Short mmCIF file of C-alpha atoms and ligand atoms in Angstrom, two decimals:
data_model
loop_
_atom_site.label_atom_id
_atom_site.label_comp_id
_atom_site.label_asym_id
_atom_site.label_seq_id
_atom_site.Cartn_x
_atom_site.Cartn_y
_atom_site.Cartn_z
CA UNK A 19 99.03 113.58 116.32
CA UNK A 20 101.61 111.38 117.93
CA UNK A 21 104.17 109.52 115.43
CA UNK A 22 102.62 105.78 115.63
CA UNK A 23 99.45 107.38 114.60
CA UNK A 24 100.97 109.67 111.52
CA UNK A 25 102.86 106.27 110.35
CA UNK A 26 99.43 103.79 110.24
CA UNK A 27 97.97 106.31 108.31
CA UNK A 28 100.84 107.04 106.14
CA UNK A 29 100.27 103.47 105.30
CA UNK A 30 96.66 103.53 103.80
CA UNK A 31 97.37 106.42 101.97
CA UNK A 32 97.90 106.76 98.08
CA UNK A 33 101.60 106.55 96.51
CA UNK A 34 101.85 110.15 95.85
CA UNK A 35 101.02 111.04 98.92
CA UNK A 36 103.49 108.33 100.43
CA UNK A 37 106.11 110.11 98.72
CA UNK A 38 105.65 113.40 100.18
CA UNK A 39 104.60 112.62 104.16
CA UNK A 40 106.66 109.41 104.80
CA UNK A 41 106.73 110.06 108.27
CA UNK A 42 109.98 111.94 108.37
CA UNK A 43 109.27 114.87 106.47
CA UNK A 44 108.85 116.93 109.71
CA UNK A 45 111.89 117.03 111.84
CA UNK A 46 110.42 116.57 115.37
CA UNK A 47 112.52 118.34 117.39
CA UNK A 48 113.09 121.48 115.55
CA UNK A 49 110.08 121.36 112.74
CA UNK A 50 112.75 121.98 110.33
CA UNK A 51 111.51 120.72 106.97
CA UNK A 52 113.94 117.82 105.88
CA UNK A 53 115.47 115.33 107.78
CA UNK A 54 119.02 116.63 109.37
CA UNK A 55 121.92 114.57 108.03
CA UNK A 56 123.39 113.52 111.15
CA UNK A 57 126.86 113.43 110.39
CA UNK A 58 128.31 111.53 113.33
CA UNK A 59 130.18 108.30 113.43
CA UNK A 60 128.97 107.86 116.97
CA UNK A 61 126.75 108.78 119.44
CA UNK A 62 127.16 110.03 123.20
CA UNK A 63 125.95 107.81 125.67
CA UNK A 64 124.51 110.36 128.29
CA UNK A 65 123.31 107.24 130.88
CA UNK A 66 126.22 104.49 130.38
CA UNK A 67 122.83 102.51 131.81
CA UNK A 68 120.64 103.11 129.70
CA UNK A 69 122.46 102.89 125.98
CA UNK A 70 121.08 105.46 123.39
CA UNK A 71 118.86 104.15 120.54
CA UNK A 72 121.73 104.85 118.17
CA UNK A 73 125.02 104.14 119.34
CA UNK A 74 127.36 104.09 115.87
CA UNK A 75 126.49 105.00 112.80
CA UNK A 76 127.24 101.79 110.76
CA UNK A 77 124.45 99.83 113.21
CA UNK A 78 122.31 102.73 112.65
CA UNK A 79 121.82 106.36 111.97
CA UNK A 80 118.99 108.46 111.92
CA UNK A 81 119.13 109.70 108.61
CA UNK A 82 119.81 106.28 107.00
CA UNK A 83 117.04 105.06 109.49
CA UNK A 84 114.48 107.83 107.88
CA UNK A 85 115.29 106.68 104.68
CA UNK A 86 115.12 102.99 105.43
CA UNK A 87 111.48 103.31 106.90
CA UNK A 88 110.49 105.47 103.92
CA UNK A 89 111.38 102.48 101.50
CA UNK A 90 110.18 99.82 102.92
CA UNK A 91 106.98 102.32 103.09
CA UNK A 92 106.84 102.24 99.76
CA UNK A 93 107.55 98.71 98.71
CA UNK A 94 104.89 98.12 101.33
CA UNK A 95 107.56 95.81 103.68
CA UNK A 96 108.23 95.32 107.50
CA UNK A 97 111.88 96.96 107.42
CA UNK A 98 114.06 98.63 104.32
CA UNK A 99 117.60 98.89 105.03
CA UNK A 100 120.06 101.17 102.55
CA UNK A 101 123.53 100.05 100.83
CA UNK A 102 126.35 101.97 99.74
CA UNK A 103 125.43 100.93 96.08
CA UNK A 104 122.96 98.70 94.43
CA UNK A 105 125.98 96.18 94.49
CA UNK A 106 125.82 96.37 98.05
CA UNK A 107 122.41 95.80 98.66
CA UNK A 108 122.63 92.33 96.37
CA UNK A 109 125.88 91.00 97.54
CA UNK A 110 124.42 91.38 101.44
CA UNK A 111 121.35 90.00 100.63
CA UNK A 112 122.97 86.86 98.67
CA UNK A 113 124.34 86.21 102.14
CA UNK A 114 121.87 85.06 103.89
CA UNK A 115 122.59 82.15 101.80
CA UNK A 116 125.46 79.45 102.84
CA UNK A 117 127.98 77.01 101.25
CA UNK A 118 126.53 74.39 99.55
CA UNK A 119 123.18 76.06 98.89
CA UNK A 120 121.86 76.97 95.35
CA UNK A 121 119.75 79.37 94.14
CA UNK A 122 117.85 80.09 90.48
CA UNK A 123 118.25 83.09 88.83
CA UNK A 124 116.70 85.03 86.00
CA UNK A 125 118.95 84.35 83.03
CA UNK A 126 119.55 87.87 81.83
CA UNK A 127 119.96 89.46 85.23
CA UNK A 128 122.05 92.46 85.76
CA UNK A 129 125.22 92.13 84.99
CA UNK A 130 126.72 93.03 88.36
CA UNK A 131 124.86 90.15 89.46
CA UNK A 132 125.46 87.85 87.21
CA UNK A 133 129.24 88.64 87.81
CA UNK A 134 128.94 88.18 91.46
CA UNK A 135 127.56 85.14 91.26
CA UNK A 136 129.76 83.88 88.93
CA UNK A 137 132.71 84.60 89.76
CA UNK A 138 132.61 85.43 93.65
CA UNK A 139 129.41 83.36 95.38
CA UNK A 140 130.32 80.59 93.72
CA UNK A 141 133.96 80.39 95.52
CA UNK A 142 131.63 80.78 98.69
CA UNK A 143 129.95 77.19 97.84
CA UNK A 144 127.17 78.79 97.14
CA UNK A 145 125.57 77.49 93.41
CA UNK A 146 123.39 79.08 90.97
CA UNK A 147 121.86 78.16 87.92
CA UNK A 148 120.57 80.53 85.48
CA UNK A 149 117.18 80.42 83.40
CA UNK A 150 114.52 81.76 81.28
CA UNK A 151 112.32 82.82 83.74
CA UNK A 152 109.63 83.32 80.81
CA UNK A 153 109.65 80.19 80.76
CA UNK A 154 107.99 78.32 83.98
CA UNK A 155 108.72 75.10 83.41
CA UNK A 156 112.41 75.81 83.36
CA UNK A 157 112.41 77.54 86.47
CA UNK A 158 110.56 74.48 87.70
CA UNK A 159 112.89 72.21 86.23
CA UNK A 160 116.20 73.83 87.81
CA UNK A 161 115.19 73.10 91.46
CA UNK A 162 117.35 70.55 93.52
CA UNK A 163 117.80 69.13 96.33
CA UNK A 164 120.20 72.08 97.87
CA UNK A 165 117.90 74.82 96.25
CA UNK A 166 117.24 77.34 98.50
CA UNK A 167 116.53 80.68 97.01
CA UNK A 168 114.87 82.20 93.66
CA UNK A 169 116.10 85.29 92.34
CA UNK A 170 114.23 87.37 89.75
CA UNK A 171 114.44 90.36 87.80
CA UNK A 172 111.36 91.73 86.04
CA UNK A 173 111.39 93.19 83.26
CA UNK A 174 114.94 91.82 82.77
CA UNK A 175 117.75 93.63 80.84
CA UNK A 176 118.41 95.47 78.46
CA UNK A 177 115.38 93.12 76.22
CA UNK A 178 112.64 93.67 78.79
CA UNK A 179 111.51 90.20 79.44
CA UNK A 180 108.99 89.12 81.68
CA UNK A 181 108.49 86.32 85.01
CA UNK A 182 105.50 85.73 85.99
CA UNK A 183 106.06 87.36 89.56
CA UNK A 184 103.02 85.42 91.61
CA UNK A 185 103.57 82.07 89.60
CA UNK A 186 106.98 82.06 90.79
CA UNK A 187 106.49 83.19 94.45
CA UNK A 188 103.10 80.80 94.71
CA UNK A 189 106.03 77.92 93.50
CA UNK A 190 109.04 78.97 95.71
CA UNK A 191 106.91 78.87 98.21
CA UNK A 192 105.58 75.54 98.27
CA UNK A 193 109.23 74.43 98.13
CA UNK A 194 110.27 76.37 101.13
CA UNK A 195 112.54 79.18 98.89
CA UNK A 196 113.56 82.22 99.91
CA UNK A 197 111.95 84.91 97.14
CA UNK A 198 114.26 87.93 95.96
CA UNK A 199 113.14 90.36 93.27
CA UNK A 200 115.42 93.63 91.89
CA UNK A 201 112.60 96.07 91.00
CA UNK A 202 115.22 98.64 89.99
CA UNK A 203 114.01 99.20 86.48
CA UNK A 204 110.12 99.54 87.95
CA UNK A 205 110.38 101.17 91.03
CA UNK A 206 107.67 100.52 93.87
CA UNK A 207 105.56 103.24 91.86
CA UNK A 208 105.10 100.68 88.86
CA UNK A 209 105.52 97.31 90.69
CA UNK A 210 105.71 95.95 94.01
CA UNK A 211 106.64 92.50 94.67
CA UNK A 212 105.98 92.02 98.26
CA UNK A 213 102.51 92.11 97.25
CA UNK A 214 102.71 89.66 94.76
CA UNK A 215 104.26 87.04 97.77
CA UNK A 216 108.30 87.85 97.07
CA UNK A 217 110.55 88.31 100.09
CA UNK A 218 112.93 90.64 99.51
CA UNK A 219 112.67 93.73 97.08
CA UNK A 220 116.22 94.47 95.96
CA UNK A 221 117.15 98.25 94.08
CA UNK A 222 119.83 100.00 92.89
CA UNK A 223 118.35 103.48 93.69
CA UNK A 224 121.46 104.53 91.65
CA UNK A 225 118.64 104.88 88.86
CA UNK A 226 115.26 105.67 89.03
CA UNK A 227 115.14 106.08 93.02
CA UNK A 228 117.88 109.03 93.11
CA UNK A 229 116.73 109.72 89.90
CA UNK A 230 119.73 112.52 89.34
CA UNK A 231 122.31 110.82 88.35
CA UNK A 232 124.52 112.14 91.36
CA UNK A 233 124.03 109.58 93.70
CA UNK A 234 125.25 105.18 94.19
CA UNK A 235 123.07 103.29 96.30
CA UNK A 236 121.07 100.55 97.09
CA UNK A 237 117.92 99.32 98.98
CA UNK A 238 116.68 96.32 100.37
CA UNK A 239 113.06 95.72 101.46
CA UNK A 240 111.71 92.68 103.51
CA UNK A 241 108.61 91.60 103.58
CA UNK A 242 108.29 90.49 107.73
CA UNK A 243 110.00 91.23 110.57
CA UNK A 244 112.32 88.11 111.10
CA UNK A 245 114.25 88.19 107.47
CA UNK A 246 114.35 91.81 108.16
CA UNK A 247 116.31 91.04 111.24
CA UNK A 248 118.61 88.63 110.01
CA UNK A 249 119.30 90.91 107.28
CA UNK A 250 120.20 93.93 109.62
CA UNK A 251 122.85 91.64 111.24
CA UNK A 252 124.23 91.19 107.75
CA UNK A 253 123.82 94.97 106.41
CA UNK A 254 125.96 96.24 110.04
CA UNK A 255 128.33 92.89 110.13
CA UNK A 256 129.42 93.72 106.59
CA UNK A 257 129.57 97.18 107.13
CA UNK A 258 128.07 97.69 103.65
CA UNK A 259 125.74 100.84 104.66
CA UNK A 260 124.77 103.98 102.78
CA UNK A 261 126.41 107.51 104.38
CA UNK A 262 124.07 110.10 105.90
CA UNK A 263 124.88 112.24 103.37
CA UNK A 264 123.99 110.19 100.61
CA UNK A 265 120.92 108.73 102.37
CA UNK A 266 119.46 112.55 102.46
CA UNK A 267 120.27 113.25 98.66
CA UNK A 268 118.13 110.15 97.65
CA UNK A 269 115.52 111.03 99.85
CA UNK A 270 115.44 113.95 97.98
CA UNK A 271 115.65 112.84 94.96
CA UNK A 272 113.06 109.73 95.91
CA UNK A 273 110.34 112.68 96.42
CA UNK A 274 109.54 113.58 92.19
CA UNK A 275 109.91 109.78 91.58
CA UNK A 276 106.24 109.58 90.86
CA UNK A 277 106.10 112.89 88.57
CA UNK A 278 109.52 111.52 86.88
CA UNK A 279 108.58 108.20 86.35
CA UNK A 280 104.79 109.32 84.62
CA UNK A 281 106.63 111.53 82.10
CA UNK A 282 109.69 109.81 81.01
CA UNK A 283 107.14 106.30 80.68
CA UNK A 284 104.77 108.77 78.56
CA UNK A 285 107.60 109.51 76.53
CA UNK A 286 109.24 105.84 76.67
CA UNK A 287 105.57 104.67 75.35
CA UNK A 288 105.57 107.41 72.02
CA UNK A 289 109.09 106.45 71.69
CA UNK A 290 108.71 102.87 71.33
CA UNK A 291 105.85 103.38 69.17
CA UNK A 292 107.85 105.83 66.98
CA UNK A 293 110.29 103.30 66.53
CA UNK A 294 108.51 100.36 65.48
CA UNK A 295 107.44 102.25 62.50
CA UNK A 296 111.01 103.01 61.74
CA UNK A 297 112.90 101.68 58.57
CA UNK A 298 116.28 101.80 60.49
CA UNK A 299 115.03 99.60 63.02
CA UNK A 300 114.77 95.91 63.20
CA UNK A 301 113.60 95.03 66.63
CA UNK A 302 111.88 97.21 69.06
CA UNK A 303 111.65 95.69 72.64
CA UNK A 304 109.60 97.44 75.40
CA UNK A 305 106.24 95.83 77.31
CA UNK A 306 104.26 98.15 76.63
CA UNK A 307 104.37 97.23 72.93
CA UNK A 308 101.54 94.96 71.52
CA UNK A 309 103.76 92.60 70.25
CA UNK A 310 105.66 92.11 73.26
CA UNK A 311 105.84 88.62 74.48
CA UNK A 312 105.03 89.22 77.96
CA UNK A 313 102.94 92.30 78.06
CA UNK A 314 99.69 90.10 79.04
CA UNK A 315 101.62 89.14 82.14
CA UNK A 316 103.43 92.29 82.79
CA UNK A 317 99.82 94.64 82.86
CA UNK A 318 98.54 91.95 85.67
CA UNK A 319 101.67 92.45 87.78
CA UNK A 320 102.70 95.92 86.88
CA UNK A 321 101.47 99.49 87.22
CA UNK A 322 103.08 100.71 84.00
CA UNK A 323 105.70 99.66 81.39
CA UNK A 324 108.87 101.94 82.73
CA UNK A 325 111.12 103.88 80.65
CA UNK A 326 113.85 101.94 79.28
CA UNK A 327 113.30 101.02 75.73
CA UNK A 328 115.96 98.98 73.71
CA UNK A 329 116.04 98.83 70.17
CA UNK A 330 118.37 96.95 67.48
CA UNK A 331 119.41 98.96 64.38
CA UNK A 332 120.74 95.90 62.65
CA UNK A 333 124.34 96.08 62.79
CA UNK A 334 127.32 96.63 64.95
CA UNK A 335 128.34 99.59 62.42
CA UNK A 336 125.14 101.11 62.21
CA UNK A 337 124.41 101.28 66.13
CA UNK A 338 127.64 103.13 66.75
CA UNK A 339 127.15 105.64 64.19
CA UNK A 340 124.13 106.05 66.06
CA UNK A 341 126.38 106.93 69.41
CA UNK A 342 128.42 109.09 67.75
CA UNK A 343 125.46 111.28 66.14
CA UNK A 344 123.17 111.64 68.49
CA UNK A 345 123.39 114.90 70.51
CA UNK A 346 120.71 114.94 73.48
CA UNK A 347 121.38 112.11 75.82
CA UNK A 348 124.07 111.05 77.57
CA UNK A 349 126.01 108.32 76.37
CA UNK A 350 126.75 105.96 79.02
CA UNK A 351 126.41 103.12 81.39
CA UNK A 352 122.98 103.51 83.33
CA UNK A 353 119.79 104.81 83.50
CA UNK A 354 116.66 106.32 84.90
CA UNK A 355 117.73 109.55 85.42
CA UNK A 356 116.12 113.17 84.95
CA UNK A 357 118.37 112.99 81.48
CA UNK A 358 118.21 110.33 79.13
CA UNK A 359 121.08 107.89 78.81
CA UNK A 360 121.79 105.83 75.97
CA UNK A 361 123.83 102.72 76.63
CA UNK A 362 125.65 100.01 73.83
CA UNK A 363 125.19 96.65 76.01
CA UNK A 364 127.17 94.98 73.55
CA UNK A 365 130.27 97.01 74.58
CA UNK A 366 129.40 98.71 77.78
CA UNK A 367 127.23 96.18 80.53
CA UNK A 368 127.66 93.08 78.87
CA UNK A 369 131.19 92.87 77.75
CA UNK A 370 132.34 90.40 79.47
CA UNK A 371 129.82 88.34 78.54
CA UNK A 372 130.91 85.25 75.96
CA UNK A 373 129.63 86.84 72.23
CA UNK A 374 127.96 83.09 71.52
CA UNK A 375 126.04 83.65 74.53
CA UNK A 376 124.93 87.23 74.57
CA UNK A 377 123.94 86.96 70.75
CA UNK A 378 121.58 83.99 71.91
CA UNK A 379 120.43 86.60 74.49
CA UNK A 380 119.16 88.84 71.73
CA UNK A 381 122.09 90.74 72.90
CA UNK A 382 123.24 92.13 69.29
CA UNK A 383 125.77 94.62 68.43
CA UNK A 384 123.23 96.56 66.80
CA UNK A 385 121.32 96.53 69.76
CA UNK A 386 120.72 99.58 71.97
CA UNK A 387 119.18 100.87 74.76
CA UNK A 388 117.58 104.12 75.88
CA UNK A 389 116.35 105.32 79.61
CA UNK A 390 114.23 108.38 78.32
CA UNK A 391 114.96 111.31 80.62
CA UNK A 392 112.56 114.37 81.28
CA UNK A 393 113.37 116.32 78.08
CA UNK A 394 110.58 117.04 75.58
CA UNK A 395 110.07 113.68 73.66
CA UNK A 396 109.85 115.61 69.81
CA UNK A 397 113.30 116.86 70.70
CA UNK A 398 114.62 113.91 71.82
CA UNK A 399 112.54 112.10 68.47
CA UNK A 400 114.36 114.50 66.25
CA UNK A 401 117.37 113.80 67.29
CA UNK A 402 117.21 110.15 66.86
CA UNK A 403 115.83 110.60 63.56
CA UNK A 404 118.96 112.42 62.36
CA UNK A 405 120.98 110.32 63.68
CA UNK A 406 119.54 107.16 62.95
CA UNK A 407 119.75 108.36 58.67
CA UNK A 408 122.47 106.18 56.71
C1 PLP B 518 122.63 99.34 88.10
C2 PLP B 518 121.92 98.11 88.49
C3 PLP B 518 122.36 97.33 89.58
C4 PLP B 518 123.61 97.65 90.36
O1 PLP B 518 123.48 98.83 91.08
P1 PLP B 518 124.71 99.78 91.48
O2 PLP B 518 124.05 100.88 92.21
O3 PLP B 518 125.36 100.19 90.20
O4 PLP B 518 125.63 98.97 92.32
C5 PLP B 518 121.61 96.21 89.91
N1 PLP B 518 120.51 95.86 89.21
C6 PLP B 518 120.07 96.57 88.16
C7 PLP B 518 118.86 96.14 87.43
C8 PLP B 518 120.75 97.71 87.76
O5 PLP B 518 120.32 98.40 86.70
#
């Protein structure tokens, strides 16, 4: 079967499947099993006529190529490209914008994000405003004249709300915007943007991608051909690419995602449930609760509800005796990893954020939030039950 051929079909086959045969899973010259990690810097022009298809390794390298087609495979794209860190990926993409253009951004976005838009874009000339994209008619309401790009992130963080991913896209649209989207707390398992109309599917692989723990990247997705070339003249004019090395060990990692991602969101799902009945616990905030505000929306957009789950145990007191009980997962910045990782937003992502406006944010200091790894989920209830006792 000749390689064009394997790669249509690898297209019209299920996600699972996509996973495993992504078209590079064969070496083609030697058979061998993985794709080598061509560790080069350059490449040996054997005909000075006739230039080799890869020439240096920050304009391309077949390694980060293999991985860049298998993403953008995934996300169901024209061309993926991968970024030193999730960072990275953003930051190149928010680029393609110019001074004196302004773009609208989901209101809780990552913090990164928010950051580099606040404090570094914005020196650029280029202007956001941030809203509550729950909310259409304020999305609506922030275009002007100069808008030029929509940014989204769905479900946001760390208190899971929802945009309305086709409304948005059907709008932008109409209005000539570019669409971006970070999927990082999804994954293209659970959601996939380009085929709700967005342009560019943004991740921090960091998480649920690499999945370990062990590796910093990013990936970038477009949906055609021409942004996809404009944003390879960005990803090798910045220089902001991912290493071969690092590029295999996410590939690696990238092959469980499905299998990960089922059994953490099984356990994120009995988690969130267990918690809602809980005395110690005053807010519970994860989609795939009843009560959540934008579930309705979510299930029409989304494969499954993910497994982050943030919770608010009232105080500032009581949520970091919690941290200092519990004995499973890892305390720290992050998440979707093979162990679970409990984060304090209040002190850890969203420091630096004003306390007026992250309490307004729902952003407590009793609030908490947990990225449920692959350990059994009555261990990991157990534990929070002792620690969570006054
Ligand atoms: C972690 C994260 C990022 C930033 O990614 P890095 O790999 O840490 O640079 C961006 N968006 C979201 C939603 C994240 O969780």
């Amino acid at each position: 079967m000749s390689t064009d051929n394997h790669k249509k079909n690898a297209r019209e086959r299920r996600f699972a499947t996509k996973l495993i045969h992504f078209g590079a899973e064969i070496d083609e010259q030697t058979g061998a099993s993985s794709v080598p990690i061509f560790q080069a810097s350059t490449f040996h022009h054997h005909d000075i006529f006739n230039p080799p298809q890869y020439d240096y390794s920050r304009s391309g390298n077949p390694t980060r190529q293999a991985l860049e087609d298998y993403i953008a495979l995934l996300e169901g794209g024209a061309r993926g490209f991968a970024f030193a860190s999730g960072m990275a990926a953003i930051s190149t993409t928010f680029l393609l914008l110019s001074a004196g253009e302004h773009v609208i951004v989901t209101e809780d976005v990552y913090g990164g994000t928010y950051r580099l838009l606040t404090s570094i874009l914005d020196r650029l000339g280029i202007e956001s405003t941030f809203v509550d994209m729950t909310d259409f008619e304020a999305v609506k309401a922030a275009l002007k004249s100069n808008t030029k790009a929509v940014f989204m992130e769905t479900p946001s963080n760390p208190t899971l709300k929802i945009t309305n991913i086709a409304q948005t896209t059907a709008w932008a649209k109409e209005h000539g915007l570019l669409t971006m989207l970070d999927n990082t707390f999804m994954t293209p398992y659970h959601q996939r943007p380009i085929e709700l109309g967005v342009d560019i599917v943004l991740h921090s692989a960091t998480k649920f991608l690499g999945g370990h723990s062990d590796v910093l990247a990013g990936l970038a997705v477009t949906a055609d051909e021409a942004l996809g070339k404009r944003l390879k003249q960005l990803q090798n004019g910045m220089g902001t690419v991912l290493s071969a090395q690092e590029s295999w060990l996410l590939m690696r990692g990238m092959k469980t995602l499905q299998m990960r991602m089922e059994s953490s969101e099984r356990s994120a799902r009995r988690l969130a449930e267990w918690l809602s009945e809980h005395s110690e616990v005053t807010a519970v905030y994860y989609p795939g609760l009843p009560n959540h505000p934008g579930r309705e929306i979510h299930e029409k957009q989304s494969l499954g509800y993910g497994a982050v789950v943030s919770f608010d145990v009232g105080s500032g007191e009581r949520a970091k005796a919690l941290l200092s009980k519990v004995q499973i997962p890892l305390v720290a910045v992050s998440l979707g990893a093979v162990e679970s990782i409990l984060s304090y937003p209040a002190m850890m992502s969203h420091a630096a954020m004003p306390k007026e406006v992250r309490h307004a944010r729902g952003i407590t200091d009793g609030l908490v939030r947990y990225s449920v790894g692959l350990e059994d989920i009555e261990d990991l209830i157990e534990d929070l039950d002792n620690a969570l006792r006054p």
